[in-house]
Coordinates of C-alpha atoms and ligand atoms in Angstrom, one line a residue:
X1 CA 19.5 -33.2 -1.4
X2 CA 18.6 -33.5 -5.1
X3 CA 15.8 -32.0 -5.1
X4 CA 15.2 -28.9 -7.6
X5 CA 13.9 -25.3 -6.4
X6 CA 11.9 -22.5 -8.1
X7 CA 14.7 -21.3 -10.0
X8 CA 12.5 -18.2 -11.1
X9 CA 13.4 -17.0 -7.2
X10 CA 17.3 -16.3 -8.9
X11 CA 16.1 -13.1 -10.9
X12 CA 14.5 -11.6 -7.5
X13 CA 17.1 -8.8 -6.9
X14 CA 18.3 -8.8 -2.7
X15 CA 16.6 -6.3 -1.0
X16 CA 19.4 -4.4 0.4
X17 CA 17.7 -1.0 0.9
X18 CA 16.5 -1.1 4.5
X19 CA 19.5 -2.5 5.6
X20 CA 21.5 -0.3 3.9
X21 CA 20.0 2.8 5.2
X22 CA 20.5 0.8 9.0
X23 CA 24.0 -0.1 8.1
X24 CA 24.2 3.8 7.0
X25 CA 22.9 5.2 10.6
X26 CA 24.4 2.6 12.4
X27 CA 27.6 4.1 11.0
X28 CA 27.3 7.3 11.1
X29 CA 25.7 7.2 14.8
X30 CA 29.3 5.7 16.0
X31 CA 31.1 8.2 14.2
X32 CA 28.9 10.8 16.0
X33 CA 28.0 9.5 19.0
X34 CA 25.2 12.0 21.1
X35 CA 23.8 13.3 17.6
X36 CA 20.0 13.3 17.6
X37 CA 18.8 11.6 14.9
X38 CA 15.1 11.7 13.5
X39 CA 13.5 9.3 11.6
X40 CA 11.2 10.0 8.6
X41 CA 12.0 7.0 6.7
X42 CA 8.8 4.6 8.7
X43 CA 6.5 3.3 6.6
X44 CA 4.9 1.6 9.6
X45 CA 2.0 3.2 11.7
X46 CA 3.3 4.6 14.9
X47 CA -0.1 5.3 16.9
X48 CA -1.7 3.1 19.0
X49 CA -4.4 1.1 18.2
X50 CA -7.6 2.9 18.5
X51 CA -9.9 2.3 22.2
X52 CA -12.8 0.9 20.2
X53 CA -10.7 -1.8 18.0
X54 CA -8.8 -2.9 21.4
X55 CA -12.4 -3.1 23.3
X56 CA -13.7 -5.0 21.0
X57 CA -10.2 -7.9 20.5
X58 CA -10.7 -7.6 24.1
X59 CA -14.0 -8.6 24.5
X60 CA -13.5 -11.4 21.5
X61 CA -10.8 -12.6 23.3
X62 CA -12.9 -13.3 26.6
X63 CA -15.0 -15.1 24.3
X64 CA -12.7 -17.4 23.1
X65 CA -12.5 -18.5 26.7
X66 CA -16.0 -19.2 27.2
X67 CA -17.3 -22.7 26.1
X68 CA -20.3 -21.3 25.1
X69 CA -19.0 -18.8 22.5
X70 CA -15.9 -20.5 21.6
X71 CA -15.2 -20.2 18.1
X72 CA -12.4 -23.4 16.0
X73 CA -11.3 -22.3 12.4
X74 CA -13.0 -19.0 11.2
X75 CA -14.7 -19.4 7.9
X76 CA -11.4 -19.0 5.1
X77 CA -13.2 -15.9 3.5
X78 CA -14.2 -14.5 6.7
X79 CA -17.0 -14.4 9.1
X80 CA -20.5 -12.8 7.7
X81 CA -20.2 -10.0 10.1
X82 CA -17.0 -8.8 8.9
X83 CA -17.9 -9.3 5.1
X84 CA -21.0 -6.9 6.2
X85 CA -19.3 -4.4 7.5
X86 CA -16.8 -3.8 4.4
X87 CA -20.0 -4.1 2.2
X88 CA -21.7 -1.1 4.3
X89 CA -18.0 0.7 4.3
X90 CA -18.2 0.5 -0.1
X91 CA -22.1 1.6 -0.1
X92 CA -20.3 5.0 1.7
X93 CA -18.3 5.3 -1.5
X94 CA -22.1 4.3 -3.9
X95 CA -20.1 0.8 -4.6
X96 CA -22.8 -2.3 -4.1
X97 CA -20.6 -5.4 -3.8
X98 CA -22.4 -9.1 -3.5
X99 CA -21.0 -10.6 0.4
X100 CA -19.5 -13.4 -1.8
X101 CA -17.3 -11.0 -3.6
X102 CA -15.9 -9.9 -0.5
X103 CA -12.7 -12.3 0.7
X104 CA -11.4 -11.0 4.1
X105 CA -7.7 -12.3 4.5
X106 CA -4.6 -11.6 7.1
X107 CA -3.5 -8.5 4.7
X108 CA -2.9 -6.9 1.6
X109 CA 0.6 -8.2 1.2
X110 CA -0.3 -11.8 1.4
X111 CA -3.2 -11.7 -1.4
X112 CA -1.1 -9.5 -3.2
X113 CA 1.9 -12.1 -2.9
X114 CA -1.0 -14.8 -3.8
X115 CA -2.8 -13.5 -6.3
X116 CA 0.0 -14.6 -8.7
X117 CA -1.4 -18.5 -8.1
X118 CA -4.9 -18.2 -9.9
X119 CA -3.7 -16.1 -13.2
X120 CA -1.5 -18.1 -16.1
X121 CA 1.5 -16.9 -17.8
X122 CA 0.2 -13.2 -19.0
X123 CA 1.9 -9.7 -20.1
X124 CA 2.4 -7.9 -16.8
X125 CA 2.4 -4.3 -16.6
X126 CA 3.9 -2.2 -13.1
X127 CA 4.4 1.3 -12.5
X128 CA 7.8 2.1 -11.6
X129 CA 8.7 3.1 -8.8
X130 CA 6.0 1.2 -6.5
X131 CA 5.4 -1.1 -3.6
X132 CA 7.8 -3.8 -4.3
X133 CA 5.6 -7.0 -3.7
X134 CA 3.5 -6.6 -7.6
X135 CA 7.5 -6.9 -9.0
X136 CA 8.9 -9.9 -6.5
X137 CA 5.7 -12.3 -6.9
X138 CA 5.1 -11.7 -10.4
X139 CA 9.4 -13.2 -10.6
X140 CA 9.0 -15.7 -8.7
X141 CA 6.2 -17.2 -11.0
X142 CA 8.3 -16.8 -13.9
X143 CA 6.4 -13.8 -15.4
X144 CA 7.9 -11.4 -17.6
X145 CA 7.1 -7.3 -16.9
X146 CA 6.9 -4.1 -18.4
X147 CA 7.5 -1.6 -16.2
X148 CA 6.0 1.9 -17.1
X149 CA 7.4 4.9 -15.6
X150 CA 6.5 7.5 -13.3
X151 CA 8.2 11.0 -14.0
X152 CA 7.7 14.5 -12.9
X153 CA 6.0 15.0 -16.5
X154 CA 3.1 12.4 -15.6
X155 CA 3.4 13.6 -12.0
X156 CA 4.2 9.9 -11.1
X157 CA 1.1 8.5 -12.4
X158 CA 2.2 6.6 -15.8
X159 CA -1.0 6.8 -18.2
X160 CA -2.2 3.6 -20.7
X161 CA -0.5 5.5 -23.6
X162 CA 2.5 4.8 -21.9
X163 CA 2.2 0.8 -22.7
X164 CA 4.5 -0.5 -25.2
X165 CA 4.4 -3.6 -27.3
X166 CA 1.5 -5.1 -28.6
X167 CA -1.2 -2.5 -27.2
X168 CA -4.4 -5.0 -28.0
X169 CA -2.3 -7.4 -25.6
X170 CA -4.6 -8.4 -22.7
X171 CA -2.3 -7.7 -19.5
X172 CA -2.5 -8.0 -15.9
X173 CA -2.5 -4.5 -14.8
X174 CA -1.1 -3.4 -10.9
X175 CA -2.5 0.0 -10.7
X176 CA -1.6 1.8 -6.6
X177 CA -3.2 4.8 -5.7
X178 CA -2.6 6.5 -3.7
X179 CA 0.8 5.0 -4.1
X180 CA 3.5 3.8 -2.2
X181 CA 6.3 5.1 -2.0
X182 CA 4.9 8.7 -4.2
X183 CA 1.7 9.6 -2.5
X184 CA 0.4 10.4 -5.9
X185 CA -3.1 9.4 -6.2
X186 CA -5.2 8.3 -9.7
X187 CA -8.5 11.0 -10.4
X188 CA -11.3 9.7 -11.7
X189 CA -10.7 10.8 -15.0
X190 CA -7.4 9.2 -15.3
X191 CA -8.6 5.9 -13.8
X192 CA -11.7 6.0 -16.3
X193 CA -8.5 6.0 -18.9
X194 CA -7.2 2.8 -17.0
X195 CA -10.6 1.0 -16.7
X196 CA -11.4 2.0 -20.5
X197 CA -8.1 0.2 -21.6
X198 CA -8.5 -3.1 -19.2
X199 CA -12.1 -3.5 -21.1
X200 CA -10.9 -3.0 -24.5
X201 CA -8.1 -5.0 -24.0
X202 CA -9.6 -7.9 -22.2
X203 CA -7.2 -6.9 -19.0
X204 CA -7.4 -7.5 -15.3
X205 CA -6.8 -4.6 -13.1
X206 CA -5.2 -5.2 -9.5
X207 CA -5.7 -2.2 -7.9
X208 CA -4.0 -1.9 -4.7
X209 CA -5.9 0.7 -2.3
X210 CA -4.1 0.0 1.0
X211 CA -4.0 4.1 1.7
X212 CA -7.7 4.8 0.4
X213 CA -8.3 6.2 4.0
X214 CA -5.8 9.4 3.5
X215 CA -7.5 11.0 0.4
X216 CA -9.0 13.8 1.2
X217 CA -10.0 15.3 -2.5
X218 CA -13.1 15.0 -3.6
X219 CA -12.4 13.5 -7.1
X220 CA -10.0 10.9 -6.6
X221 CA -12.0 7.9 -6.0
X222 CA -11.4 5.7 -2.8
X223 CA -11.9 2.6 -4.3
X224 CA -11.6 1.5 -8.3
X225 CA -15.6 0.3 -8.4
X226 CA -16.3 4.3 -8.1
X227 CA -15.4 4.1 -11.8
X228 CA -18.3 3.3 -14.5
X229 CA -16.8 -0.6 -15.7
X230 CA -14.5 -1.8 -13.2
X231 CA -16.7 -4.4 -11.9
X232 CA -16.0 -5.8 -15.5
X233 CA -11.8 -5.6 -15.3
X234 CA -11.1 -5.1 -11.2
X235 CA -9.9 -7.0 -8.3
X236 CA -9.1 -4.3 -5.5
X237 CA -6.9 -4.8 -2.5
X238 CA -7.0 -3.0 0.5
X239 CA -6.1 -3.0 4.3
X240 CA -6.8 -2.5 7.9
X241 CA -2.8 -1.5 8.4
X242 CA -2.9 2.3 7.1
X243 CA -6.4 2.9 8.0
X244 CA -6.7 1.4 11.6
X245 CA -3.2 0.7 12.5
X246 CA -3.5 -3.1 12.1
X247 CA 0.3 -3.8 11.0
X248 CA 1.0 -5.6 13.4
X249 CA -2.8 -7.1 14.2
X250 CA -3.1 -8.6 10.4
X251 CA -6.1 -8.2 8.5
X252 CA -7.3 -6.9 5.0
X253 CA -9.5 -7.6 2.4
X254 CA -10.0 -8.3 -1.6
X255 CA -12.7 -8.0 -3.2
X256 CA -12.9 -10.1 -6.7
X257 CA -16.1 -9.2 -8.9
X258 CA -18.5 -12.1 -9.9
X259 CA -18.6 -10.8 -13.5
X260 CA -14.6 -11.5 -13.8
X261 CA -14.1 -14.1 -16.3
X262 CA -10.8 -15.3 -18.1
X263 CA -10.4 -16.1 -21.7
X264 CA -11.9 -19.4 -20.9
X265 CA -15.2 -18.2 -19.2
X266 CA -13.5 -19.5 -15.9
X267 CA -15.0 -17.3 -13.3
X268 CA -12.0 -15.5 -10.6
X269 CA -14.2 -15.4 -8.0
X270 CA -14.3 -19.4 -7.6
X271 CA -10.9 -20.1 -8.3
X272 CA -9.5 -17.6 -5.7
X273 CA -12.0 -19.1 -3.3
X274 CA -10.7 -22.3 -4.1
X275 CA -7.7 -21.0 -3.7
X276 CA -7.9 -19.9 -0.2
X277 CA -9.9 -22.4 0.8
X278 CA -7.0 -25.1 -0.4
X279 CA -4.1 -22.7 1.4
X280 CA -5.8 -20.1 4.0
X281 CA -7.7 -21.0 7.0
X282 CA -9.0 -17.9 7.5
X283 CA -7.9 -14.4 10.1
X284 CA -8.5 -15.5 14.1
X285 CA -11.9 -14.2 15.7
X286 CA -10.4 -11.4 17.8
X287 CA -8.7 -9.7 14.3
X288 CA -11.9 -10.1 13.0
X289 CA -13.7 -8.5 15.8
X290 CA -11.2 -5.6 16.3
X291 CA -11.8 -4.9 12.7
X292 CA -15.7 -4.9 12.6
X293 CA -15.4 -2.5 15.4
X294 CA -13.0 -0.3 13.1
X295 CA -15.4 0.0 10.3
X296 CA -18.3 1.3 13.1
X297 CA -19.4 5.1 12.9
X298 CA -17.3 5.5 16.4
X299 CA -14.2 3.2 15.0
X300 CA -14.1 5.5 11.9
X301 CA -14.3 8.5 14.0
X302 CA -11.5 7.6 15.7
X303 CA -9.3 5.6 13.1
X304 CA -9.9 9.0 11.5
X305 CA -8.5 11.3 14.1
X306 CA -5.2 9.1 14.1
X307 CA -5.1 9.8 10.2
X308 CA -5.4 13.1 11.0
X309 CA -2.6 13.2 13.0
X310 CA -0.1 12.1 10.4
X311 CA -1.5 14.5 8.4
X312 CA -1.0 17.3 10.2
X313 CA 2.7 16.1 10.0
X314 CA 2.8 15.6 6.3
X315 CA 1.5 19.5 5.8
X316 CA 4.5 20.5 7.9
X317 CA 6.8 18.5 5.5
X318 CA 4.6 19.7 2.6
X319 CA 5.3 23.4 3.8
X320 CA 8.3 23.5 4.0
X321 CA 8.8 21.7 0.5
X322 CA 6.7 24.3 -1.1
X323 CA 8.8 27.5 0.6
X324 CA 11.7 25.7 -0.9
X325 CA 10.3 25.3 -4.3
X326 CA 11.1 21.6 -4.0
X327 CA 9.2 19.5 -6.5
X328 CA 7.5 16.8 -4.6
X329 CA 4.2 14.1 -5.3
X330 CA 1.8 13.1 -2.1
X331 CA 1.8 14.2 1.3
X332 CA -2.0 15.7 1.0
X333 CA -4.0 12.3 -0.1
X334 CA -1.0 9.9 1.6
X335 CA 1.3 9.6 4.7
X336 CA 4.1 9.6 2.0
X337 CA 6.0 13.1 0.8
X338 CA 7.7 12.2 -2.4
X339 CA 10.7 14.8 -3.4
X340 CA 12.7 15.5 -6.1
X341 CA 16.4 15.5 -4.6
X342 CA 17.7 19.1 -4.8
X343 CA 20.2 19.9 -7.5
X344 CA 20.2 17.1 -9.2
X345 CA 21.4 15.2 -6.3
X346 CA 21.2 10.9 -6.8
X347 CA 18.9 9.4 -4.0
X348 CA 21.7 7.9 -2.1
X349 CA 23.8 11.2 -2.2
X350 CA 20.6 13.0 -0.7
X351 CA 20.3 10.4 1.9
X352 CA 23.9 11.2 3.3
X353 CA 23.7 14.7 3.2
X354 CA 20.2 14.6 4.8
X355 CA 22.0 12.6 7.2
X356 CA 25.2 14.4 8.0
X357 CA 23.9 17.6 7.9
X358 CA 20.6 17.3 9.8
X359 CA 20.6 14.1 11.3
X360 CA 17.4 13.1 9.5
X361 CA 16.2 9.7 8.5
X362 CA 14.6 9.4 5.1
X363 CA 13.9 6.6 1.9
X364 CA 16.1 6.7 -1.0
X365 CA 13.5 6.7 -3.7
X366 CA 16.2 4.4 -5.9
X367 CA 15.1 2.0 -3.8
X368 CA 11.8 1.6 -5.2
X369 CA 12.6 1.0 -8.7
X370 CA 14.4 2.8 -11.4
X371 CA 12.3 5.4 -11.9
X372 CA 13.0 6.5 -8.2
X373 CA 16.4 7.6 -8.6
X374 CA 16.6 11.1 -8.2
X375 CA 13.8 11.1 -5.6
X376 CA 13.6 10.3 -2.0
X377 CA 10.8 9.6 0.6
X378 CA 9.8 11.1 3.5
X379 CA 6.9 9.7 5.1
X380 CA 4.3 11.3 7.9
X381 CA 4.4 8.6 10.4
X382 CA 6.9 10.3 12.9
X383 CA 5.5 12.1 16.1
X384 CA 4.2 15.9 15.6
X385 CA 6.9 16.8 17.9
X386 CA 9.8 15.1 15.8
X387 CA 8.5 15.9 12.9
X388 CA 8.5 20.1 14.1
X389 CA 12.5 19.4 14.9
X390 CA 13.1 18.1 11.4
X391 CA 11.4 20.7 9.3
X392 CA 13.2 23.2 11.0
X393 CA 16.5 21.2 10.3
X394 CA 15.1 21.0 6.4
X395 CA 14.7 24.6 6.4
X396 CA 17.4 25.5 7.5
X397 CA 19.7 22.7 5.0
X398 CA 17.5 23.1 2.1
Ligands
PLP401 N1 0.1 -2.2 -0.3 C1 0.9 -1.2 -0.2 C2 1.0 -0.2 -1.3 C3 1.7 -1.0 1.0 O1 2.5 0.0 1.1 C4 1.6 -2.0 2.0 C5 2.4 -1.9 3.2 O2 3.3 -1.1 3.4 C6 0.7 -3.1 1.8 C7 0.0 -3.2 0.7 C8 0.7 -4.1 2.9 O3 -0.5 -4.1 3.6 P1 -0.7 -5.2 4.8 O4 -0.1 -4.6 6.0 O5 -2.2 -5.2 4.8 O6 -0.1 -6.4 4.4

């Protein structure tokens, strides 16, 4: 062929790291055949789907069947009676959000992914280390980024002041709390900071809240609108996956203010309803249902209790860091534990040792950008029981 490709797609590094780490075990398991090994490096949800979410896909699904309540393509921003139920979930929080601010979509990844085709060539800020996707779309447009650091000093939360360059420079701002992979979570005093710098800069805030459900302090805010302004800078991400174990089932939401406007007075809301209207057709009837019945009183309750669960498991981890005096972020607002490797170790050379010497499974932090090196992740979403067996390994090694 002689056809030409998106040659921005050259500068997106390989992502080696899971397989890596599988290459690692794989290894090491046929070296050591028989050893038991435990896995704390899942950032997927483990639990089952709560009763009240499966009823309800169930009972959607028998109505797809039915040619009286048969339902073709879903409305591409979601069916009213979803939108309403994320409205009701922000008034828990005091946020009033319009229904036509509210875009329901197959996850946080994809409009995370996609929110890259509405905004033009503009300076692009990312905490380092974080979720990979904000770093890997922004390349693959062609967009140059500044990457500001997370460090035990800022307890992994980089600060505005940390923003070099031109600081009047409006930016695109990707802001993760409580973040992936470091747990740590943004107060509302330091996300005041952030909102107070998108509005004197002119900036837009993408603020990724895919593990809002695990705070459980009082001031860190759940969702970016708690904070006096953000309607004015925001668009906020968030998911069913963390909250009610949709990985696998697909469905999220974003919610892009009316009042955002670009230098140009275009309006964000339309154009990323244009935009999913021209490429989405919308999350399938029984997703939509299943996740209405999440968002209930008795869904919360019990997407709640399975929370709980991997939080009980993240105290253990926490526990044992703390008897250790290991330095570590998250764990108490996030399924992820966030360690500093013990003396001094590199993230890969923790992995090994974690490996050969107690047969545990864990995230290089490396991995997640520069900034990670040095750090490692552990994350909450093994069973109770496993998780018991490995912090009595880690006690014992550490
Ligand atoms: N945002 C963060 C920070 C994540 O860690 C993840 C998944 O691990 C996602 C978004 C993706 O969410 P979804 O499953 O809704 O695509």
């Amino acid at each position: 062929m002689n056809i030409k490709i998106n040659s921005n797609f050259k500068n997106i590094k390989e992502t080696y790291l899971f397989s890596e780490i599988s290459q690692r075990v794989k290894r090491y398991s046929e070296a050591n055949p028989g050893k038991d090994i435990i896995r704390l490096g899942i950032g997927d949800v483990t639990l089952p789907l709560p009763s009240v979410v499966t009823s309800a896909m169930k009972i959607a699904a028998g109505e797809m069947g039915e040619q009286k309540t048969f339902r073709g393509y879903p409305p591409e921003s979601g069916y009213p009676f979803l939108k309403s139920a994320v409205q009701s979930h922000y008034q828990r929080y005091g946020v009033s959000l319009d229904i036509s601010e509210i875009f329901i979509s197959d996850g946080a990844k994809s409009d995370l992914g996609n929110l890259v085709d509405i905004l033009g060539s503009n300076k692009v800020i990312i905490p380092d280390p974080v979720y990979p996707v904000y770093v890997d779309s922004n390349l693959m447009n062609g967009n140059n980024i500044s990457l500001i650091s997370g460090s035990k000093e800022n307890g992994f939360l980089p600060m505005p002041d940390q923003i070099t360059g031109d600081a009047a420079e409006p930016a695109v701002i990707y802001i993760c709390s409580p973040n992936n992979p470091t747990g740590a979570a943004y107060n509302s005093e330091q996300l005041a900071k952030w909102v107070e710098y998108a509005l004197g800069t002119g900036s837009l805030i993408i603020y990724d809240s895919a593990y809002e459900a695990f705070i459980t302090q009082d001031d860190l805010p759940h969702s970016i609108y708690e904070i006096k302004g953000a309607y004015e800078c925001a668009v906020e991400v968030c998911s069913f996956s963390k909250f009610a174990g949709f990985t696998g089932v697909r469905c999220g939401w974003t919610i892009v203010p009316q009042k955002l406007t670009a230098d140009d007075g275009t309006s964000l809301n339309k154009m990323w309803l244009r935009r999913q209207s021209t490429k989405f057709n919308g999350v399938s009837y029984p997703v939509q249902a299943a996740a209405e019945a999440a968002l209930t009183p008795e869904g919360m309750k019990q997407c709640l209790s399975n929370i709980e669960y991997y939080r009980r498991n993240a105290a253990l981890i926490g526990e044992v860091l703390d008897s250790k005096g290991i330095f570590y972020t998250g764990g108490r607002n996030s399924p992820y534990i966030w360690l500093e490797c013990p003396d001094k170790m590199g993230s890969w050379e923790f992995f090994d040792m974690l490996l050969n010497k107690a047969q545990i499974v864990g995230t290089p932090g490396e991995g997640f950008g520069e900034a990670g090196e040095g750090y490692f992740r552990i994350t909450s979403f093994g069973t109770y029981e496993n998780t018991v067996r490995a912090c009595d390994r880690l006690r014992e090694i550490l």
